[in-house]
């Protein structure tokens, strides 16, 4: 059993498990932090960004004026942003049988894997994962295609040149693997390979293993996966949460008795408690509005935003924000808000029960009804005429490199009355803000990451008791900036097996058993004899028949009489009334009218003769 | 004793003796006993005044089929009856006593199993045991053994009562013996504490023989203590625990010969117990040792060698958890023992030392190692640290030579612990993995945070810690800023900040950066999602305004709010925003905080700002429209604060204030007295009282506050007579009181259905009457003397309270007319006013006026006050009512047709 690790990002994993004759890819997360090295894509012409000076090395020997721009003391690539893909050279991606997706954030690299690699397998995901994942992909494609860039910068990626560049471009790794965003066509093609599954549904893979998704409590339709054969069980835990937010709670008990537990997707903010952050978010928002400023919340169009809106729904009255407009701007804003209301079976119990009442599960419906929350596909169109300040705007992309957020950064960045509140934990807020410096607007960092923290995961592992744990190497040591916090790492006995990008791990357990079925007729003919109380033994001679990874013992040839002749031997298969003459110069099979048997015997004899 | 009660008692006794189950509720017997206790304490002999009790007791004691609660009651009652020697003799002669306390009697009846019988038996004996005869009875009946057995009774109450009883017996024996042997009784106080009056014993009562008996009792008890102190097995820990409790009681109260004897008897066993090291027994053991130790301390004897040795042993136990408990127990006693105090301090500081790595003290490696191992366990680490923190403030107040390090270092340690809690920094000694393991246990523990913040608040008073102000300030602001701090932690941080600033009045070490950080955090917390946090923030703003500080040596003193937050320009907008809060507590706190913030400007008589006018309008709106009482109460208090700060500095009528204050006060009085919340009304009356005080201060006959509480012969200070009794003055003042609405507020309060409101209003009206038209002047005198004052009238509109007042006036007038003659003239004489009142009462519609004087004199205020002063349930709680209840309940039971369920009135 082997594990190939194609991504080094602990919360955007992409691993391949080879287990009994199957090759299973676990998630295909797309590391988008690479876009921080690129210039923002403004929706409206920005004089500031269009007049940036090009970069020339100090000695003047390297001139990349067209590709690199100097902005706010840092060098950025002036090209369409590119993403860092999972490793594609470690194994042949066309050999992958299935891809299991655990949540919509971990499927963004799907088109890069399923298209143009020869992939012919199936992708398994739950329905909300597929639908919301599609929205997120659609949104990114839309953001990119709205602001097309003619040129594609490649010169700077030359190893010799990159070495000479200032940081952080100099330190960027695997830049040659970075790719531009996929097209909508590729997205559709990739998603057409998805087969929907429900929680606890068992899916047979070629009869060899069974896979089954379990609720992971992190987002709508998010799942952990159990991959098991008759005698082995591998659990894949990715992006799970024990907090009471909108999704169905995590199913912990089914993870028990695993031989190997692959643990990914813990919180990226172990020191930021989500409740505290939510409080910070609300108080900073209220403070800004009271002072007459605007609030910008760069966020994904699905996920935590539902909880933010729900929290604000309760907070608006107590903070006297009743008259402040809330805008949600995204090409998929409408679909996202509406989708969330129809996935009732994937919601927490509390929200599920609302389905039977004349009220929608999420209170954002009421915010929309009362005109407190308005959503628009883009800043163009209706929004520009209805826009009122001071207001709160939720919009993407959280990297601040593309999407409508770029426009608001340009619009509000210069006033100290305004505040930008970061709630998504995926990007360093300082790096995200780098091309907008100097910035007068207030910045507040309240990353809300509801995924398991180290304390919770230790408790979970104590409970489910896996024999071995495999996890990203980041989890086996305290964070670099807080080396004294030994509570922010996994301490297990035996110690977890760490992996990094491009690792190939031999998982530390051997398969020792295989299930074999005995046909009833054969079983009937067995004569067990008791060798000690409760234990009986019988000799079996039968034929093993293997098909679709299932093994069956069937009746075979049981009575053989061997006669010696002068030239060799004669085997008499009495029940079948067949003779096999084996002589020095020839072999004859005498079989009465049973051509299939004759052919089988012929092949068998030939195989043995060859071995001799 | 009430004659009526005496007459009812025989019937009640009959009812009880017949069947106890018909009691009105299960507290009746307790109430009856309370009544008897009161009578006994007042010196009444129960047997003399209620001879029926003897018969009751003898009947009941023979009828074992009765309800056990009646039997238990009888046992206890017997104790009360036999409390005097005479009654005791009577009971003994009628052979009732022997039967009542005869154990066999109860055991044979199968009743001893019932704990209420056992406790009745103990308590009866205990009450009775106030004289030597009772003691002899106890000794001769050989009750000691059963009592010792009861000490480990499975009922906790019985066991505890038995313990108390044993102590009482021993102390009684001690007193009797000391009288017998002519010892000088130096410690009557101790005997008194044991509840006895044995010191009054007659010498002749004690014979040599009884003396020997007593000695035997003492020996038996001491032997038992010695024998049962050390548990043979773990299951006997309960017995040891009981013995230790008894021992602690005894050692604290006995005197030298017995004290010595006791100590000598048990010293070895205590030693043995100490070595055995049962953790559950550590605190009771420490209690015993400390009881012995303090008894030396109190009596100014040199500490006993054995006790000192035991104490030293306790403060050096090897189990860290026990050690900390022992040290904390010692420190709490506050004994004058430098050596052990210093040792306790070292023990208690050790966890703090280890976790922060600050080298607060030097200890042996072994102690440190043991403590460190204990601290590695999260649960015990948190509890040890909390015990340690709880005791730190007391430690820093100790003499310097007792402390292993200066208080400043302890403050540093607490600060560094707080940093660890928020996961901000590692301790300096975290290089060792042990320390890292320990400090990990406190990360994120809000329990430790709360304890540490309490300690930090208390430490502000320690000598020499002012230098830490800036550091404390920084850390507290960080705590306040931390998104994960829970509401209590935030509240405690705010409190600590105020406390430190009030103690360290010199704020020169606070930099502008500090101020900016605090401003930011206060602004953020005032918008917090949790109302508790918004409430603490608003409270903080108010309290800060009350703290006087000096910013730099050159500057004048100002309040802390001005010094660190920039004063009103920052605070007031935040507080005004909080007036709109959805949570009423926050609104109420904001109003109080506004009052505190503006207090300074009121006192300085500063000119009113536009903002203040707006605030007043906002507050009046709150008073009219707010749905919650808290906010409305706060509004009235705001005006009380404003008015009192004005009146203590300038005259109410000063133009600056009267332009806004007096009209607002008028609205507050009218709105407040019509409020639905009784506390708002009481506060409104307080405001009215302030106006009265202000108006009549110095006026003859005016006594500030409660008129009924002043003694009739009290000397009135001369200063009060300085202002001459000028009728014109009185008229003017009374007129303005009417105009401000004070009189209406008082009258409406008088007829209020809430007793506290009516009571207060009534007292104030009496005060007013005594100044304006005292009843002491005869009716005719009064008419003549106050002809001018009587012309002052007030309106009585046709609804609500005014109608009530009118009814009362009409009734009074009718009564007066019926009596006829002189007294009738009293009301009618007041020309048109009285008639107008009558007319209005019958016709209604228009708003008639009545003379204030007439109203005040006709309302029978004194009678009303008398009724109001008594609590509403004074009738229901009297013994008479209790006895009647019992009789009624029994008759209801005997006539099932008329049976009604009696709803129990809880005690």
Tab-separated table of N, CA, C and O in Angstrom, chain A residues 60-137:
chain	number	residue	atom	x	y	z
A	60	UNK	N	21.115	46.504	-14.853
A	60	UNK	CA	20.572	46.745	-16.186
A	60	UNK	C	20.694	45.584	-17.138
A	60	UNK	O	20.301	45.667	-18.295
A	61	UNK	N	21.234	44.455	-16.653
A	61	UNK	CA	21.451	43.333	-17.572
A	61	UNK	C	20.151	42.603	-17.903
A	61	UNK	O	20.006	42.043	-18.975
A	62	UNK	N	19.225	42.594	-16.938
A	62	UNK	CA	17.959	41.899	-17.221
A	62	UNK	C	16.856	42.939	-17.344
A	62	UNK	O	16.636	43.739	-16.443
A	63	UNK	N	16.183	42.890	-18.458
A	63	UNK	CA	15.108	43.840	-18.670
A	63	UNK	C	13.796	43.071	-18.892
A	63	UNK	O	13.594	42.453	-19.913
A	64	UNK	N	12.965	43.099	-17.838
A	64	UNK	CA	11.671	42.415	-17.966
A	64	UNK	C	10.532	43.419	-17.816
A	64	UNK	O	9.517	43.149	-17.195
A	65	UNK	N	10.756	44.607	-18.345
A	65	UNK	CA	9.784	45.713	-18.230
A	65	UNK	C	8.361	45.304	-18.549
A	65	UNK	O	7.408	45.732	-17.903
A	66	UNK	N	8.217	44.431	-19.530
A	66	UNK	CA	6.874	44.054	-19.984
A	66	UNK	C	6.210	43.054	-19.041
A	66	UNK	O	5.002	43.034	-18.880
A	67	UNK	N	7.035	42.211	-18.431
A	67	UNK	CA	6.479	41.121	-17.622
A	67	UNK	C	6.342	41.472	-16.152
A	67	UNK	O	5.399	41.032	-15.499
A	68	UNK	N	7.294	42.214	-15.615
A	68	UNK	CA	7.294	42.497	-14.188
A	68	UNK	C	7.108	43.980	-13.922
A	68	UNK	O	7.691	44.808	-14.626
A	69	UNK	N	6.311	44.310	-12.930
A	69	UNK	CA	6.083	45.724	-12.606
A	69	UNK	C	6.440	45.965	-11.146
A	69	UNK	O	6.229	45.101	-10.276
A	70	UNK	N	6.930	47.148	-10.931
A	70	UNK	CA	7.289	47.564	-9.579
A	70	UNK	C	6.064	48.249	-8.980
A	70	UNK	O	5.601	49.254	-9.505
A	71	UNK	N	5.536	47.708	-7.914
A	71	UNK	CA	4.340	48.294	-7.326
A	71	UNK	C	4.480	48.286	-5.821
A	71	UNK	O	4.686	47.214	-5.225
A	72	UNK	N	4.394	49.487	-5.228
A	72	UNK	CA	4.462	49.644	-3.778
A	72	UNK	C	5.683	48.934	-3.186
A	72	UNK	O	5.594	48.261	-2.171
A	73	UNK	N	6.800	49.056	-3.866
A	73	UNK	CA	8.044	48.518	-3.312
A	73	UNK	C	8.215	47.026	-3.525
A	73	UNK	O	9.140	46.431	-2.993
A	74	UNK	N	7.326	46.419	-4.263
A	74	UNK	CA	7.473	44.982	-4.526
A	74	UNK	C	7.295	44.730	-6.017
A	74	UNK	O	6.702	45.537	-6.718
A	75	UNK	N	7.843	43.619	-6.482
A	75	UNK	CA	7.744	43.308	-7.906
A	75	UNK	C	6.648	42.273	-8.137
A	75	UNK	O	6.601	41.255	-7.435
A	76	UNK	N	5.770	42.579	-9.099
A	76	UNK	CA	4.668	41.668	-9.399
A	76	UNK	C	4.697	41.287	-10.870
A	76	UNK	O	5.159	42.067	-11.717
A	77	UNK	N	4.171	40.113	-11.168
A	77	UNK	CA	4.110	39.663	-12.561
A	77	UNK	C	2.863	40.283	-13.190
A	77	UNK	O	1.771	40.196	-12.625
A	78	UNK	N	3.048	40.906	-14.338
A	78	UNK	CA	1.918	41.549	-15.013
A	78	UNK	C	1.402	40.596	-16.074
A	78	UNK	O	1.789	40.644	-17.234
A	79	UNK	N	0.536	39.724	-15.636
A	79	UNK	CA	0.031	38.696	-16.556
A	79	UNK	C	-1.219	38.122	-15.916
A	79	UNK	O	-1.533	38.437	-14.768
A	80	UNK	N	-1.919	37.277	-16.665
A	80	UNK	CA	-3.083	36.673	-16.010
A	80	UNK	C	-2.583	35.765	-14.874
A	80	UNK	O	-1.653	34.987	-15.074
A	81	UNK	N	-3.204	35.877	-13.695
A	81	UNK	CA	-2.709	35.096	-12.554
A	81	UNK	C	-2.686	33.609	-12.854
A	81	UNK	O	-3.514	33.100	-13.613
A	82	UNK	N	-1.718	32.932	-12.251
A	82	UNK	CA	-1.568	31.489	-12.478
A	82	UNK	C	-1.618	30.735	-11.153
A	82	UNK	O	-1.275	31.275	-10.103
A	83	UNK	N	-2.033	29.491	-11.261
A	83	UNK	CA	-2.176	28.666	-10.059
A	83	UNK	C	-1.102	27.592	-9.998
A	83	UNK	O	-0.628	27.125	-11.028
A	84	UNK	N	-0.809	27.187	-8.770
A	84	UNK	CA	0.187	26.135	-8.571
A	84	UNK	C	-0.533	24.790	-8.530
A	84	UNK	O	-1.319	24.518	-7.627
A	85	UNK	N	-0.278	23.966	-9.542
A	85	UNK	CA	-1.022	22.715	-9.698
A	85	UNK	C	-0.440	21.591	-8.839
A	85	UNK	O	0.732	21.641	-8.481
A	86	UNK	N	-1.225	20.544	-8.613
A	86	UNK	CA	-0.654	19.373	-7.939
A	86	UNK	C	0.419	18.762	-8.839
A	86	UNK	O	0.371	18.910	-10.060
A	87	UNK	N	1.339	18.044	-8.221
A	87	UNK	CA	2.448	17.433	-8.935
A	87	UNK	C	1.914	16.463	-9.986
A	87	UNK	O	1.037	15.649	-9.689
A	88	UNK	N	2.458	16.559	-11.243
A	88	UNK	CA	1.908	15.687	-12.265
A	88	UNK	C	2.925	14.684	-12.801
A	88	UNK	O	2.623	13.898	-13.681
A	89	UNK	N	4.137	14.772	-12.249
A	89	UNK	CA	5.197	13.893	-12.776
A	89	UNK	C	5.428	12.674	-11.889
A	89	UNK	O	6.127	11.754	-12.266
A	90	UNK	N	4.836	12.683	-10.683
A	90	UNK	CA	5.162	11.627	-9.731
A	90	UNK	C	4.586	10.278	-10.157
A	90	UNK	O	5.174	9.238	-9.911
A	91	UNK	N	3.436	10.296	-10.744
A	91	UNK	CA	2.885	9.046	-11.291
A	91	UNK	C	1.991	9.380	-12.482
A	91	UNK	O	1.582	10.533	-12.641
A	92	UNK	N	1.734	8.368	-13.260
A	92	UNK	CA	0.956	8.550	-14.475
A	92	UNK	C	-0.505	8.763	-14.093
A	92	UNK	O	-1.169	7.850	-13.576
A	93	UNK	N	-1.013	9.962	-14.342
A	93	UNK	CA	-2.356	10.298	-13.894
A	93	UNK	C	-3.421	9.515	-14.645
A	93	UNK	O	-4.556	9.410	-14.196
A	94	UNK	N	-3.041	8.954	-15.791
A	94	UNK	CA	-4.049	8.201	-16.545
A	94	UNK	C	-4.373	6.878	-15.856
A	94	UNK	O	-5.348	6.228	-16.189
A	95	UNK	N	-3.529	6.468	-14.899
A	95	UNK	CA	-3.782	5.189	-14.223
A	95	UNK	C	-4.740	5.334	-13.048
A	95	UNK	O	-5.082	4.351	-12.396
A	96	UNK	N	-5.146	6.563	-12.802
A	96	UNK	CA	-6.030	6.766	-11.646
A	96	UNK	C	-7.423	6.227	-11.948
A	96	UNK	O	-8.004	6.528	-12.991
A	97	UNK	N	-7.917	5.399	-11.026
A	97	UNK	CA	-9.222	4.784	-11.245
A	97	UNK	C	-10.345	5.717	-10.806
A	97	UNK	O	-11.323	5.883	-11.513
A	98	UNK	N	-10.220	6.251	-9.606
A	98	UNK	CA	-11.279	7.142	-9.119
A	98	UNK	C	-10.670	8.331	-8.373
A	98	UNK	O	-9.540	8.264	-7.893
A	99	UNK	N	-11.445	9.402	-8.318
A	99	UNK	CA	-11.051	10.556	-7.501
A	99	UNK	C	-12.157	10.766	-6.473
A	99	UNK	O	-13.345	10.820	-6.837
A	100	UNK	N	-11.799	10.827	-5.208
A	100	UNK	CA	-12.783	11.081	-4.154
A	100	UNK	C	-12.635	12.533	-3.698
A	100	UNK	O	-11.536	12.961	-3.356
A	101	UNK	N	-13.732	13.275	-3.723
A	101	UNK	CA	-13.664	14.695	-3.349
A	101	UNK	C	-14.279	14.859	-1.963
A	101	UNK	O	-15.362	14.333	-1.697
A	102	UNK	N	-13.610	15.588	-1.075
A	102	UNK	CA	-14.171	15.717	0.266
A	102	UNK	C	-14.941	17.017	0.478
A	102	UNK	O	-15.864	17.041	1.280
A	103	UNK	N	-14.569	18.084	-0.182
A	103	UNK	CA	-15.408	19.287	-0.077
A	103	UNK	C	-15.113	20.219	-1.246
A	103	UNK	O	-14.126	20.022	-1.952
A	104	UNK	N	-15.977	21.207	-1.425
A	104	UNK	CA	-15.878	22.003	-2.660
A	104	UNK	C	-14.601	22.837	-2.764
A	104	UNK	O	-14.213	23.228	-3.841
A	105	UNK	N	-13.932	23.079	-1.617
A	105	UNK	CA	-12.666	23.816	-1.729
A	105	UNK	C	-11.541	22.915	-2.251
A	105	UNK	O	-10.527	23.405	-2.712
A	106	UNK	N	-11.725	21.606	-2.087
A	106	UNK	CA	-10.644	20.674	-2.435
A	106	UNK	C	-10.821	20.049	-3.804
A	106	UNK	O	-10.338	18.954	-4.059
A	107	UNK	N	-11.566	20.684	-4.715
A	107	UNK	CA	-11.761	20.102	-6.045
A	107	UNK	C	-11.395	21.094	-7.146
A	107	UNK	O	-11.642	20.831	-8.316
A	108	UNK	N	-10.774	22.200	-6.736
A	108	UNK	CA	-10.572	23.258	-7.722
A	108	UNK	C	-9.552	22.887	-8.798
A	108	UNK	O	-9.502	23.498	-9.861
A	109	UNK	N	-8.724	21.856	-8.567
A	109	UNK	CA	-7.741	21.467	-9.592
A	109	UNK	C	-8.286	20.375	-10.506
A	109	UNK	O	-7.567	19.864	-11.365
A	110	UNK	N	-9.553	20.001	-10.299
A	110	UNK	CA	-10.120	18.864	-11.033
A	110	UNK	C	-9.910	18.948	-12.556
A	110	UNK	O	-9.428	17.982	-13.151
A	111	UNK	N	-10.221	20.089	-13.204
A	111	UNK	CA	-10.041	20.125	-14.670
A	111	UNK	C	-8.595	19.867	-15.097
A	111	UNK	O	-8.369	19.282	-16.161
A	112	UNK	N	-7.623	20.258	-14.285
A	112	UNK	CA	-6.230	20.019	-14.665
A	112	UNK	C	-5.898	18.531	-14.617
A	112	UNK	O	-4.973	18.072	-15.266
A	113	UNK	N	-6.634	17.774	-13.780
A	113	UNK	CA	-6.331	16.348	-13.613
A	113	UNK	C	-7.111	15.518	-14.636
A	113	UNK	O	-6.574	14.600	-15.242
A	114	UNK	N	-8.393	15.870	-14.779
A	114	UNK	CA	-9.239	15.007	-15.622
A	114	UNK	C	-9.102	15.306	-17.109
A	114	UNK	O	-9.400	14.457	-17.932
A	115	UNK	N	-8.662	16.512	-17.421
A	115	UNK	CA	-8.562	16.879	-18.847
A	115	UNK	C	-7.093	16.801	-19.288
A	115	UNK	O	-6.205	17.171	-18.519
A	116	UNK	N	-6.918	16.372	-20.481
A	116	UNK	CA	-5.598	16.329	-21.137
A	116	UNK	C	-4.570	15.479	-20.412
A	116	UNK	O	-3.384	15.704	-20.522
A	117	UNK	N	-4.972	14.532	-19.559
A	117	UNK	CA	-3.974	13.664	-18.910
A	117	UNK	C	-4.242	12.207	-19.247
A	117	UNK	O	-3.492	11.333	-18.816
A	118	UNK	N	-5.304	11.955	-19.958
A	118	UNK	CA	-5.664	10.574	-20.250
A	118	UNK	C	-6.497	9.939	-19.157
A	118	UNK	O	-6.714	8.726	-19.149
A	119	UNK	N	-6.958	10.711	-18.227
A	119	UNK	CA	-7.779	10.192	-17.134
A	119	UNK	C	-9.080	9.612	-17.689
A	119	UNK	O	-9.763	10.262	-18.486
A	120	UNK	N	-9.387	8.394	-17.256
A	120	UNK	CA	-10.615	7.779	-17.764
A	120	UNK	C	-11.521	7.319	-16.627
A	120	UNK	O	-12.516	6.639	-16.874
A	121	UNK	N	-11.161	7.650	-15.440
A	121	UNK	CA	-11.907	7.143	-14.281
A	121	UNK	C	-13.143	7.957	-13.941
A	121	UNK	O	-13.667	8.727	-14.742
A	122	UNK	N	-13.585	7.743	-12.706
A	122	UNK	CA	-14.801	8.403	-12.223
A	122	UNK	C	-14.429	9.291	-11.033
A	122	UNK	O	-13.503	8.980	-10.291
A	123	UNK	N	-15.185	10.386	-10.891
A	123	UNK	CA	-14.988	11.256	-9.732
A	123	UNK	C	-16.203	11.080	-8.837
A	123	UNK	O	-17.336	11.096	-9.331
A	124	UNK	N	-15.990	10.871	-7.545
A	124	UNK	CA	-17.115	10.743	-6.629
A	124	UNK	C	-17.202	11.964	-5.715
A	124	UNK	O	-16.189	12.386	-5.147
A	125	UNK	N	-18.399	12.532	-5.596
A	125	UNK	CA	-18.604	13.681	-4.714
A	125	UNK	C	-20.070	13.737	-4.329
A	125	UNK	O	-20.913	13.158	-5.022
A	126	UNK	N	-20.367	14.456	-3.259
A	126	UNK	CA	-21.770	14.632	-2.876
A	126	UNK	C	-22.376	15.737	-3.733
A	126	UNK	O	-21.654	16.509	-4.366
A	127	UNK	N	-23.690	15.841	-3.699
A	127	UNK	CA	-24.336	16.803	-4.591
A	127	UNK	C	-23.983	18.259	-4.257
A	127	UNK	O	-23.618	19.020	-5.152
A	128	UNK	N	-24.058	18.678	-2.962
A	128	UNK	CA	-23.692	20.076	-2.691
A	128	UNK	C	-22.254	20.371	-3.074
A	128	UNK	O	-21.935	21.460	-3.552
A	129	UNK	N	-21.380	19.377	-2.883
A	129	UNK	CA	-19.979	19.585	-3.239
A	129	UNK	C	-19.873	19.876	-4.728
A	129	UNK	O	-19.197	20.823	-5.143
A	130	UNK	N	-20.566	19.077	-5.518
A	130	UNK	CA	-20.521	19.276	-6.965
A	130	UNK	C	-21.102	20.642	-7.339
A	130	UNK	O	-20.460	21.420	-8.065
A	131	UNK	N	-22.281	20.942	-6.804
A	131	UNK	CA	-22.961	22.169	-7.235
A	131	UNK	C	-22.210	23.418	-6.789
A	131	UNK	O	-22.016	24.357	-7.564
A	132	UNK	N	-21.804	23.442	-5.524
A	132	UNK	CA	-21.117	24.648	-5.035
A	132	UNK	C	-19.718	24.724	-5.614
A	132	UNK	O	-19.215	25.799	-5.934
A	133	UNK	N	-19.084	23.518	-5.784
A	133	UNK	CA	-17.769	23.496	-6.425
A	133	UNK	C	-17.865	24.089	-7.823
A	133	UNK	O	-17.009	24.875	-8.250
A	134	UNK	N	-18.917	23.733	-8.530
A	134	UNK	CA	-19.119	24.277	-9.872
A	134	UNK	C	-19.236	25.808	-9.817
A	134	UNK	O	-18.613	26.522	-10.598
A	135	UNK	N	-19.984	26.297	-8.812
A	135	UNK	CA	-20.141	27.753	-8.674
A	135	UNK	C	-18.788	28.429	-8.457
A	135	UNK	O	-18.484	29.447	-9.074
A	136	UNK	N	-17.985	27.826	-7.561
A	136	UNK	CA	-16.686	28.445	-7.264
A	136	UNK	C	-15.796	28.463	-8.506
A	136	UNK	O	-15.087	29.435	-8.758
A	137	UNK	N	-15.831	27.368	-9.263
A	137	UNK	CA	-15.006	27.314	-10.483
A	137	UNK	C	-15.503	28.333	-11.499
A	137	UNK	O	-14.719	29.064	-12.097
